[in-house]
Short mmCIF file of C-alpha atoms and ligand atoms in Angstrom, two decimals:
data_model
loop_
_atom_site.label_atom_id
_atom_site.label_comp_id
_atom_site.label_asym_id
_atom_site.label_seq_id
_atom_site.Cartn_x
_atom_site.Cartn_y
_atom_site.Cartn_z
CA UNK A 1 97.63 80.36 113.42
CA UNK A 2 100.74 78.21 112.86
CA UNK A 3 103.29 77.59 115.61
CA UNK A 4 106.16 78.85 113.46
CA UNK A 5 108.99 80.51 115.39
CA UNK A 6 110.19 83.89 114.07
CA UNK A 7 112.91 86.23 115.33
CA UNK A 8 112.22 89.92 114.69
CA UNK A 9 114.39 93.02 114.90
CA UNK A 10 113.33 96.65 115.37
CA UNK A 11 115.80 99.52 115.00
CA UNK A 12 113.84 102.39 113.44
CA UNK A 13 114.61 105.08 116.01
CA UNK A 14 116.46 104.99 119.32
CA UNK A 15 115.52 101.60 120.77
CA UNK A 16 117.25 98.41 119.66
CA UNK A 17 114.79 95.58 120.13
CA UNK A 18 114.55 91.86 119.34
CA UNK A 19 111.64 89.50 119.94
CA UNK A 20 110.78 85.86 119.39
CA UNK A 21 107.23 84.88 118.50
CA UNK A 22 105.62 81.44 118.16
CA UNK A 23 102.27 81.67 116.42
CA UNK A 24 100.96 84.89 117.95
CA UNK A 25 102.53 84.22 121.35
CA UNK A 26 105.52 86.36 122.32
CA UNK A 27 108.30 84.26 123.87
CA UNK A 28 110.63 87.21 124.48
CA UNK A 29 110.69 90.95 123.80
CA UNK A 30 113.97 92.66 124.67
CA UNK A 31 114.81 96.33 124.18
CA UNK A 32 117.91 98.41 124.85
CA UNK A 33 117.21 102.15 125.13
CA UNK A 34 119.78 104.80 124.28
CA UNK A 35 120.36 107.30 127.07
CA UNK A 36 123.02 109.07 125.03
CA UNK A 37 120.31 111.29 123.45
CA UNK A 38 118.98 112.73 126.72
CA UNK A 39 121.57 115.49 126.94
CA UNK A 40 120.76 116.67 123.39
CA UNK A 41 117.01 117.01 123.95
CA UNK A 42 116.18 114.72 121.02
CA UNK A 43 117.47 111.76 119.03
CA UNK A 44 120.81 112.38 117.28
CA UNK A 45 120.64 110.08 114.22
CA UNK A 46 124.38 109.39 113.93
CA UNK A 47 124.66 108.46 117.62
CA UNK A 48 121.56 106.28 117.32
CA UNK A 49 123.09 104.23 114.48
CA UNK A 50 126.29 103.66 116.44
CA UNK A 51 124.38 102.62 119.56
CA UNK A 52 122.30 100.17 117.49
CA UNK A 53 125.52 98.61 116.24
CA UNK A 54 126.72 98.12 119.80
CA UNK A 55 123.37 96.86 121.10
CA UNK A 56 122.12 94.58 118.37
CA UNK A 57 124.10 91.40 119.07
CA UNK A 58 123.58 91.38 122.87
CA UNK A 59 119.87 92.19 122.40
CA UNK A 60 119.34 89.35 119.89
CA UNK A 61 121.29 86.88 122.06
CA UNK A 62 119.27 87.88 125.13
CA UNK A 63 116.04 87.54 123.20
CA UNK A 64 116.90 83.99 122.05
CA UNK A 65 118.06 83.01 125.55
CA UNK A 66 114.95 84.35 127.24
CA UNK A 67 112.73 82.58 124.70
CA UNK A 68 114.77 79.45 125.42
CA UNK A 69 115.17 78.59 121.77
CA UNK A 70 118.14 77.71 119.63
CA UNK A 71 118.76 79.72 116.46
CA UNK A 72 118.25 76.56 114.39
CA UNK A 73 114.59 76.53 115.46
CA UNK A 74 113.96 79.90 113.78
CA UNK A 75 111.85 79.67 110.60
CA UNK A 76 112.21 83.28 109.43
CA UNK A 77 113.72 86.66 110.30
CA UNK A 78 111.46 89.70 110.46
CA UNK A 79 112.80 93.26 110.51
CA UNK A 80 111.62 96.86 110.34
CA UNK A 81 112.26 98.17 106.84
CA UNK A 82 110.82 101.66 107.54
CA UNK A 83 109.70 104.32 108.17
CA UNK A 84 112.34 105.73 110.51
CA UNK A 85 115.89 107.04 110.65
CA UNK A 86 117.77 105.62 107.69
CA UNK A 87 121.05 105.00 109.51
CA UNK A 88 119.23 103.19 112.33
CA UNK A 89 117.13 101.13 109.92
CA UNK A 90 120.27 100.13 108.02
CA UNK A 91 121.75 98.47 111.10
CA UNK A 92 118.68 96.28 111.70
CA UNK A 93 118.18 95.56 108.00
CA UNK A 94 121.80 94.51 107.43
CA UNK A 95 121.80 92.37 110.54
CA UNK A 96 118.53 90.68 109.57
CA UNK A 97 119.81 89.97 106.06
CA UNK A 98 123.06 88.44 107.34
CA UNK A 99 121.24 86.27 109.84
CA UNK A 100 118.70 85.04 107.28
CA UNK A 101 121.55 84.22 104.90
CA UNK A 102 123.63 82.38 107.48
CA UNK A 103 120.66 80.40 108.85
CA UNK A 104 119.22 79.78 105.38
CA UNK A 105 115.74 81.02 106.39
CA UNK A 106 113.43 83.53 104.66
CA UNK A 107 113.41 87.25 105.33
CA UNK A 108 110.21 89.20 106.05
CA UNK A 109 110.16 93.00 105.82
CA UNK A 110 107.78 94.90 108.11
CA UNK A 111 106.32 98.41 108.06
CA UNK A 112 106.78 99.94 111.52
CA UNK A 113 103.46 101.80 111.55
CA UNK A 114 101.48 98.79 110.39
CA UNK A 115 103.19 96.93 113.23
CA UNK A 116 102.05 99.44 115.87
CA UNK A 117 98.47 98.75 114.73
CA UNK A 118 98.74 94.97 114.32
CA UNK A 119 100.34 94.64 117.78
CA UNK A 120 96.70 94.31 118.90
CA UNK A 121 96.74 90.76 117.51
CA UNK A 122 99.52 89.52 119.80
CA UNK A 123 98.03 86.81 122.01
CA UNK A 124 98.39 88.63 125.32
CA UNK A 125 97.68 92.13 123.92
CA UNK A 126 93.91 91.98 124.43
CA UNK A 127 91.50 89.41 125.87
CA UNK A 128 89.86 89.49 122.39
CA UNK A 129 91.45 91.06 119.31
CA UNK A 130 89.65 93.90 117.49
CA UNK A 131 87.03 92.96 114.92
CA UNK A 132 87.40 94.30 111.36
CA UNK A 133 86.70 97.01 110.41
CA UNK A 134 88.14 99.02 113.30
CA UNK A 135 89.56 102.49 113.72
CA UNK A 136 93.04 102.91 115.12
CA UNK A 137 94.36 106.21 116.41
CA UNK A 138 98.08 105.75 115.75
CA UNK A 139 100.05 108.24 117.80
CA UNK A 140 103.82 108.20 118.04
CA UNK A 141 106.81 110.53 118.07
CA UNK A 142 106.81 110.75 114.28
CA UNK A 143 103.20 110.07 113.26
CA UNK A 144 99.62 110.89 114.21
CA UNK A 145 96.85 109.42 112.13
CA UNK A 146 93.43 107.82 112.24
CA UNK A 147 93.54 104.56 110.30
CA UNK A 148 90.54 102.59 109.09
CA UNK A 149 91.64 98.96 109.35
CA UNK A 150 89.49 96.81 107.03
CA UNK A 151 91.75 93.78 107.28
CA UNK A 152 95.30 92.94 108.41
CA UNK A 153 96.85 94.45 105.30
CA UNK A 154 93.98 96.57 104.04
CA UNK A 155 94.26 99.92 105.78
CA UNK A 156 93.19 103.44 104.86
CA UNK A 157 94.43 106.66 106.42
CA UNK A 158 91.39 108.80 107.17
CA UNK A 159 93.19 111.70 108.82
CA UNK A 160 96.76 112.65 109.66
CA UNK A 161 98.73 115.49 111.18
CA UNK A 162 99.53 118.36 108.89
CA UNK A 163 102.60 119.35 110.93
CA UNK A 164 103.94 117.95 114.24
CA UNK A 165 103.02 114.54 115.62
CA UNK A 166 101.32 114.28 119.02
CA UNK A 167 104.42 112.71 120.63
CA UNK A 168 106.54 115.44 119.09
CA UNK A 169 104.22 118.03 120.66
CA UNK A 170 104.66 116.37 124.09
CA UNK A 171 108.44 116.30 123.61
CA UNK A 172 108.80 119.86 122.27
CA UNK A 173 106.53 121.39 124.91
CA UNK A 174 108.41 119.40 127.56
CA UNK A 175 111.61 120.95 126.25
CA UNK A 176 110.09 124.42 126.75
CA UNK A 177 109.41 123.38 130.36
CA UNK A 178 113.05 122.22 130.69
CA UNK A 179 112.13 118.52 130.92
CA UNK A 180 114.38 115.73 129.62
CA UNK A 181 113.80 113.90 126.33
CA UNK A 182 111.46 112.11 125.75
CA UNK A 183 109.17 114.39 127.73
CA UNK A 184 105.91 112.53 126.99
CA UNK A 185 106.17 110.05 129.90
CA UNK A 186 107.42 112.80 132.27
CA UNK A 187 104.50 115.09 131.41
CA UNK A 188 102.17 112.12 131.95
CA UNK A 189 103.62 111.50 135.43
CA UNK A 190 103.56 115.17 136.52
CA UNK A 191 100.06 115.69 135.07
CA UNK A 192 98.64 113.15 137.52
CA UNK A 193 99.06 115.68 140.35
CA UNK A 194 98.09 118.79 138.38
CA UNK A 195 94.92 120.67 137.50
CA UNK A 196 94.03 120.10 133.81
CA UNK A 197 91.74 123.14 133.79
CA UNK A 198 94.29 125.63 135.16
CA UNK A 199 95.64 126.86 131.80
CA UNK A 200 93.96 127.02 128.38
CA UNK A 201 95.86 126.69 125.11
CA UNK A 202 94.79 127.20 121.49
CA UNK A 203 93.20 124.30 119.71
CA UNK A 204 93.40 123.99 115.92
CA UNK A 205 90.32 124.25 113.72
CA UNK A 206 90.96 121.89 110.85
CA UNK A 207 88.36 120.40 108.57
CA UNK A 208 87.79 116.64 108.43
CA UNK A 209 89.90 114.28 110.47
CA UNK A 210 93.28 115.98 110.05
CA UNK A 211 95.33 117.16 113.01
CA UNK A 212 97.71 120.00 113.78
CA UNK A 213 99.93 120.31 116.84
CA UNK A 214 102.25 123.18 115.96
CA UNK A 215 99.71 125.76 117.20
CA UNK A 216 99.54 124.45 120.75
CA UNK A 217 103.35 124.34 120.89
CA UNK A 218 103.58 128.03 119.86
CA UNK A 219 100.75 128.98 122.18
CA UNK A 220 102.57 127.35 125.14
CA UNK A 221 105.87 129.01 124.15
CA UNK A 222 104.40 132.55 124.02
CA UNK A 223 102.47 132.01 127.23
CA UNK A 224 105.58 130.81 129.08
CA UNK A 225 107.74 133.65 127.74
CA UNK A 226 105.16 136.19 128.93
CA UNK A 227 104.81 134.63 132.39
CA UNK A 228 108.57 134.26 132.88
CA UNK A 229 109.00 138.02 132.45
CA UNK A 230 106.86 138.56 135.55
CA UNK A 231 107.99 135.53 137.52
CA UNK A 232 111.25 133.73 136.64
CA UNK A 233 110.12 130.74 138.77
CA UNK A 234 106.77 130.42 136.96
CA UNK A 235 107.58 127.03 135.41
CA UNK A 236 108.88 125.41 138.62
CA UNK A 237 105.94 126.76 140.65
CA UNK A 238 103.32 125.56 138.14
CA UNK A 239 104.91 122.55 136.46
CA UNK A 240 102.23 120.03 137.50
CA UNK A 241 99.33 122.24 136.38
CA UNK A 242 101.16 123.12 133.17
CA UNK A 243 101.70 119.44 132.36
CA UNK A 244 98.11 118.50 133.23
CA UNK A 245 96.71 121.36 131.09
CA UNK A 246 98.92 120.61 128.09
CA UNK A 247 98.15 116.90 128.27
CA UNK A 248 94.41 117.61 128.52
CA UNK A 249 94.55 119.89 125.47
CA UNK A 250 96.44 117.31 123.35
CA UNK A 251 94.01 114.54 124.39
CA UNK A 252 90.98 116.66 123.56
CA UNK A 253 92.40 117.42 120.11
CA UNK A 254 93.05 113.69 119.51
CA UNK A 255 89.72 112.44 120.84
CA UNK A 256 87.44 114.97 119.13
CA UNK A 257 88.51 113.83 115.65
CA UNK A 258 88.49 110.17 116.64
CA UNK A 259 84.92 110.53 117.92
CA UNK A 260 83.88 112.28 114.69
CA UNK A 261 85.41 109.47 112.61
CA UNK A 262 83.77 106.72 114.70
CA UNK A 263 80.45 108.49 114.37
CA UNK A 264 80.68 109.19 110.62
CA UNK A 265 81.94 105.70 109.72
CA UNK A 266 79.53 104.09 112.21
CA UNK A 267 82.32 102.04 113.76
CA UNK A 268 82.45 101.27 117.45
CA UNK A 269 85.57 99.09 117.43
CA UNK A 270 88.22 101.67 118.36
CA UNK A 271 91.90 101.11 119.13
CA UNK A 272 94.90 103.25 119.99
CA UNK A 273 98.52 102.43 119.17
CA UNK A 274 102.02 103.91 119.23
CA UNK A 275 104.16 105.51 121.93
CA UNK A 276 101.58 108.13 122.97
CA UNK A 277 99.01 105.36 123.57
CA UNK A 278 100.99 104.77 126.79
CA UNK A 279 99.59 108.09 128.05
CA UNK A 280 97.33 107.55 131.05
CA UNK A 281 95.07 110.51 130.19
CA UNK A 282 94.48 109.18 126.68
CA UNK A 283 93.82 105.70 128.02
CA UNK A 284 91.28 107.13 130.49
CA UNK A 285 89.58 109.13 127.74
CA UNK A 286 89.19 105.89 125.76
CA UNK A 287 87.72 104.14 128.81
CA UNK A 288 85.22 106.97 129.28
CA UNK A 289 84.05 106.52 125.69
CA UNK A 290 83.63 102.82 126.28
CA UNK A 291 80.83 103.72 128.67
CA UNK A 292 79.63 106.99 127.16
CA UNK A 293 79.61 106.01 123.47
CA UNK A 294 79.44 102.21 123.72
CA UNK A 295 82.82 101.73 122.05
CA UNK A 296 84.65 98.42 122.21
CA UNK A 297 88.09 99.75 123.04
CA UNK A 298 91.54 98.25 122.46
CA UNK A 299 94.37 99.72 124.51
CA UNK A 300 97.78 98.06 124.13
CA UNK A 301 99.75 96.73 127.07
CA UNK A 302 102.56 99.14 127.98
CA UNK A 303 105.28 96.95 126.49
CA UNK A 304 103.53 97.06 123.11
CA UNK A 305 103.02 100.86 123.01
CA UNK A 306 106.48 102.38 122.54
CA UNK A 307 108.79 100.88 119.94
CA UNK A 308 109.27 97.15 120.40
CA UNK A 309 110.18 94.13 118.29
CA UNK A 310 107.17 92.09 119.47
CA UNK A 311 104.92 94.06 117.14
CA UNK A 312 107.38 93.52 114.27
CA UNK A 313 107.34 89.79 115.03
CA UNK A 314 103.52 89.77 114.93
CA UNK A 315 103.44 91.27 111.43
CA UNK A 316 106.28 89.00 110.27
CA UNK A 317 104.20 86.01 111.42
CA UNK A 318 101.12 87.22 109.51
CA UNK A 319 103.22 87.77 106.37
CA UNK A 320 104.97 84.41 106.78
CA UNK A 321 101.57 82.69 106.75
CA UNK A 322 100.80 84.51 103.51
CA UNK A 323 104.15 83.54 101.98
CA UNK A 324 105.21 87.20 101.72
CA UNK A 325 108.98 87.09 101.82
CA UNK A 326 111.58 89.50 100.49
CA UNK A 327 115.00 88.87 99.00
CA UNK A 328 118.42 90.10 100.02
CA UNK A 329 118.24 93.10 97.68
CA UNK A 330 115.56 94.74 99.91
CA UNK A 331 116.60 98.23 101.05
CA UNK A 332 115.74 100.11 104.24
CA UNK A 333 113.55 103.13 103.59
CA UNK A 334 113.09 106.26 105.72
CA UNK A 335 109.64 106.96 104.25
CA UNK A 336 107.33 104.04 103.74
CA UNK A 337 103.62 104.23 102.90
CA UNK A 338 101.64 101.47 104.51
CA UNK A 339 98.06 102.38 103.70
CA UNK A 340 96.00 104.18 101.13
CA UNK A 341 95.12 107.75 101.83
CA UNK A 342 91.39 108.38 101.84
CA UNK A 343 91.94 111.84 100.34
CA UNK A 344 93.89 110.36 97.44
CA UNK A 345 91.18 107.77 96.87
CA UNK A 346 88.50 110.48 96.76
CA UNK A 347 90.34 112.70 94.25
O1 KG4 B 401 106.08 104.82 119.02
P1 KG4 B 401 107.25 105.46 119.68
O2 KG4 B 401 107.99 104.68 120.74
O3 KG4 B 401 108.34 105.89 118.63
C1 KG4 B 401 108.01 106.36 117.36
O4 KG4 B 401 107.73 105.50 116.48
O5 KG4 B 401 107.98 107.60 117.24
O6 KG4 B 401 106.75 106.85 120.29
C2 KG4 B 401 107.60 107.70 121.01
C3 KG4 B 401 106.79 108.91 121.45
C4 KG4 B 401 107.65 110.00 122.09
O7 KG4 B 401 107.29 111.23 121.51
C5 KG4 B 401 107.25 109.94 123.56
O8 KG4 B 401 107.34 111.18 124.23
C6 KG4 B 401 105.82 109.48 123.47
O9 KG4 B 401 105.82 108.51 122.44
N1 KG4 B 401 105.34 108.87 124.73
C7 KG4 B 401 104.38 109.42 125.50
C8 KG4 B 401 104.24 108.56 126.63
N2 KG4 B 401 105.11 107.51 126.48
C9 KG4 B 401 105.78 107.73 125.31
N3 KG4 B 401 103.66 110.54 125.35
C10 KG4 B 401 102.76 110.83 126.31
N4 KG4 B 401 102.59 110.07 127.42
C11 KG4 B 401 103.28 108.94 127.62
N5 KG4 B 401 103.09 108.19 128.71
ZN1 ZN B 402 106.96 103.71 116.76
#
């Protein structure tokens, strides 16, 4: 890999992030979160765009300073083109375009989901990167899918959620429990001291490798409503067991399909990616399969799980090497396919 220096910008949701990469080595990876959304129980798109506008310059400056490089050393600008919130994406896209124009360097557009997966190729992400072909369970706040990765830019979606994403399920169920947004990390923390077998919730029965998470959310809601009628303190008294049981149920749903796919495709290189891959229960389930099923597992470092610009920089570097640049007419896009759908290929 070359030692080209690239600055990358990520602004698809509620974190403004900038990173500098040299080859596949991350020199800096800075993110500014947006606490403004906490009181609304979810991301408010208009507020997110405004916060990105405020954050983007300080975040980029900090990223360059921490990497100890001058902007004249940058060979290209990478940015997240989509998928994500359009207003948020527009801020990063416009900033990236202006910077590429003023520095006279090429622009590289990056698909956010592809970046979650290719984060595994960052130098310090794994002792050894995954070998192609590998399976990647990509689980975030907006997406849940099993991806067959044949090569860096040759990916096929084997299964996907038919309704809510796994992270969305964590967040919505957390909201039922009265937890702050995003509830995923809070449920993870509380679950560590709870009994995962205490409560049972409905699991979906879908064919193939597709997922569904709306059923578990409804099942938790009805269960809580029923219990609260008898005991108004039910949630407070059982919060740790509730979190542990919900987390266990979501992990079982995720892992059962992933195991089926690994078995059917005869692949034992298995990775996880995206915000929910930070979940300690999911990480443990992967480690168990390393021993039980002989998988070679790839679990991202925490800083490369939730949204970050380092993963955008990694993809920008791979595209730079391939001469894949875009021009200034490129537009941000809320929906952005990044892989072929196995179902579409079959039909
Ligand atoms: O990838 P990401 O940062 O943003 C999207 O692209 O959506 O994922 C955010 C999601 C949120 O739903 C959040 O609750 C979830 O990842 N998440 C977790 C954990 N950390 C973040 N879910 C469960 N356990 C965690 N430790
Ligand atoms: Zn993401």
